Short mmCIF file of C-alpha atoms in Angstrom, two decimals:
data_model
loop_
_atom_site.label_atom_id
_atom_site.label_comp_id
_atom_site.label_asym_id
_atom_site.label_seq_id
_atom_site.Cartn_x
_atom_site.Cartn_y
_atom_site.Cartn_z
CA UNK A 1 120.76 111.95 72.74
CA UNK A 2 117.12 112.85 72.24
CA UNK A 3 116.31 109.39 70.46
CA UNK A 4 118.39 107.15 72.93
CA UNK A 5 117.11 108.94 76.09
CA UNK A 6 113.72 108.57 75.18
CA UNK A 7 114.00 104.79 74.67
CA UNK A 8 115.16 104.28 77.65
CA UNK A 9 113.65 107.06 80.18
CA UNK A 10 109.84 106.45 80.82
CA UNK A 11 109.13 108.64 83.44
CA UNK A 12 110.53 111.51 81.07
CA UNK A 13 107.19 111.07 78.62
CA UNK A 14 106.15 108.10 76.44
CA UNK A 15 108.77 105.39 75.85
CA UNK A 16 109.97 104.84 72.23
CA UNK A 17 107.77 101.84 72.35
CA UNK A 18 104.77 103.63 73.41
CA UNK A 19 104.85 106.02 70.69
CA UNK A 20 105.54 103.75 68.14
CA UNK A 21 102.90 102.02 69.12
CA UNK A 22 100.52 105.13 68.98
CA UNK A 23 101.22 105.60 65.70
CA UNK A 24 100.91 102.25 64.29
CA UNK A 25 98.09 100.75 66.23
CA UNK A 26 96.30 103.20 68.74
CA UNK A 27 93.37 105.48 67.80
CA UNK A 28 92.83 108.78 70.08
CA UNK A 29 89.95 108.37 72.08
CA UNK A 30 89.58 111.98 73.90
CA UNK A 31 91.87 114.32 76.43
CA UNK A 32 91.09 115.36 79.77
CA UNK A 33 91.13 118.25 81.55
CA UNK A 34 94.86 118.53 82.51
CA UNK A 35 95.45 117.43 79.12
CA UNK A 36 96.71 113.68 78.90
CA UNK A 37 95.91 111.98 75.56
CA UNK A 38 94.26 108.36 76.10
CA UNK A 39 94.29 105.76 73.45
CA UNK A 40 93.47 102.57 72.65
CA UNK A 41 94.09 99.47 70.32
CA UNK A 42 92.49 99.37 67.08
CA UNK A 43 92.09 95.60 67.07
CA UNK A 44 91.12 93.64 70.14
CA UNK A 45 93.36 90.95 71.90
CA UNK A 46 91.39 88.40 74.05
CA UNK A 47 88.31 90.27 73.61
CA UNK A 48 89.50 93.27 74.98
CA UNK A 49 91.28 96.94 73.19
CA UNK A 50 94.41 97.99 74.93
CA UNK A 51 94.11 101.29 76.47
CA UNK A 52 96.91 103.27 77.38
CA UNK A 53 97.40 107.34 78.09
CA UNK A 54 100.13 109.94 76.95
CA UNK A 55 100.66 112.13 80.10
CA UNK A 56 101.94 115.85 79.40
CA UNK A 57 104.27 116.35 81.81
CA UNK A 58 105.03 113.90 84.23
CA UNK A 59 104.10 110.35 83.99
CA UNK A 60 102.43 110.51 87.29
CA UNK A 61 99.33 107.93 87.18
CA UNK A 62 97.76 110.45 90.22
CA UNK A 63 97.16 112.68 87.78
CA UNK A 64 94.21 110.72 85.96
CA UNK A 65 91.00 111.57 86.99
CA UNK A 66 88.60 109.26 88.26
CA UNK A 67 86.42 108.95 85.43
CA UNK A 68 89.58 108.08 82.29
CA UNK A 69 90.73 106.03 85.34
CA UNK A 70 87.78 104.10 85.03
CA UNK A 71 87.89 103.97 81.17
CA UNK A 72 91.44 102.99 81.33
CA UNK A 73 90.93 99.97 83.40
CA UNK A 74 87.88 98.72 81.30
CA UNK A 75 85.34 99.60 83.90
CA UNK A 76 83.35 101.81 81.37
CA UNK A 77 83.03 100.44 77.99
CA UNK A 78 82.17 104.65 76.66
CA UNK A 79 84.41 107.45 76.82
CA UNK A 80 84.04 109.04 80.01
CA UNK A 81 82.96 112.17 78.17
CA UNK A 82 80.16 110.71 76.64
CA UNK A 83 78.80 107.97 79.17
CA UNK A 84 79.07 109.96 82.56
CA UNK A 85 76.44 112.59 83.83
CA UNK A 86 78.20 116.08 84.01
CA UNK A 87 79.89 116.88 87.65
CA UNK A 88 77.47 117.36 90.25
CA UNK A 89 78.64 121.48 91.97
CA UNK A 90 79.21 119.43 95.07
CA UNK A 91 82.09 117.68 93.08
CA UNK A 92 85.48 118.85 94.21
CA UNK A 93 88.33 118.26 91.27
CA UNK A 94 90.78 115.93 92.10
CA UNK A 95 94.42 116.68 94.34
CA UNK A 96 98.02 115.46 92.95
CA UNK A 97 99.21 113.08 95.25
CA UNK A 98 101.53 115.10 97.46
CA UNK A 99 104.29 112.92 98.84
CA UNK A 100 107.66 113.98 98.51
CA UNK A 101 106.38 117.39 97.89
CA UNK A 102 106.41 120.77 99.42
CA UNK A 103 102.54 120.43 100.26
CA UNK A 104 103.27 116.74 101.93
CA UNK A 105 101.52 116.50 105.66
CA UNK A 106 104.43 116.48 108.03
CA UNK A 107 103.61 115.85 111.20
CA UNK A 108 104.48 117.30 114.43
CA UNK A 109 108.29 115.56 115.79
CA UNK A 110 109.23 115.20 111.37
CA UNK A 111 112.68 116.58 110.55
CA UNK A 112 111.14 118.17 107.81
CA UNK A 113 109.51 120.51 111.14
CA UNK A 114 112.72 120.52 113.44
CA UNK A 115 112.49 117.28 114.53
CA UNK A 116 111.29 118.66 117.71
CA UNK A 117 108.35 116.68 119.69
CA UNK A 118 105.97 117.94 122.66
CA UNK A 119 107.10 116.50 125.64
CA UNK A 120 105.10 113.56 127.66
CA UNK A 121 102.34 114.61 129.38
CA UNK A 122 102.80 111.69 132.01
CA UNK A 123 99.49 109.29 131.15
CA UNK A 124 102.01 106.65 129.76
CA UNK A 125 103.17 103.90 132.04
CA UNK A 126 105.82 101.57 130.52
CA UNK A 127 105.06 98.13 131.13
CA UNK A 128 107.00 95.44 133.05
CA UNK A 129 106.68 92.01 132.82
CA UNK A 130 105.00 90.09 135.44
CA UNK A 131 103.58 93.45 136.44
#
């Protein structure tokens, strides 16, 4: 099942496609810090190298940093690694998106909280027509 499932599931990891095509035509370009592997084409199409990344874990495209995010879209020609000034200590890293999670904002009234809202505190005045 290993072979068939991973033809056919992408958000399990790299497609069968994917990793075929890493091996035949890609070239590893550098990892980040959570450790996705980004590639790109060895020959270029249209004047441009297709660039793709290998997530580990989750294909979850929230979890590419700003900087390979740039790379990947062809907004910096250079590795990020090499091309970018090192993180300023302002810098803050970078939050998984948290939707559908645990650590997702719910808001006072959400079922997720009870489902429970504060009552009206009387400044609202429905409007009538012609009124």
């Amino acid at each position: 099942m290993g072979v068939f499932k991973n033809i056919f599931t992408w958000w399990e990891g790299a497609t069968f496609g994917t990793a075929l095509g890493t091996m035949m035509g890609g070239e590893r370009v550098g990892e980040d810090g959570l450790g996705n592997v980004y590639y790109q084409a060895k020959k270029a199409q249209n004047g441009f190298r297709r660039r793709w990344v290998i997530y580990k874990g989750v294909n979850d495209a929230s979890r590419v940093p700003p900087d390979w995010h740039g790379w990947l879209h062809n907004t910096l020609d250079a590795v990020p690694d090499e091309s970018l000034p090192p993180p300023r200590m302002w810098e803050r890293e970078g939050n998984r998106n948290p939707t559908g999670s645990d650590q997702a904002y719910r808001p006072a009234g959400a079922l997720e909280r009870g489902g429970k809202r504060a009552q009206a505190t009387g400044d609202y005045e429905a409007w009538t027509p012609g009124g």
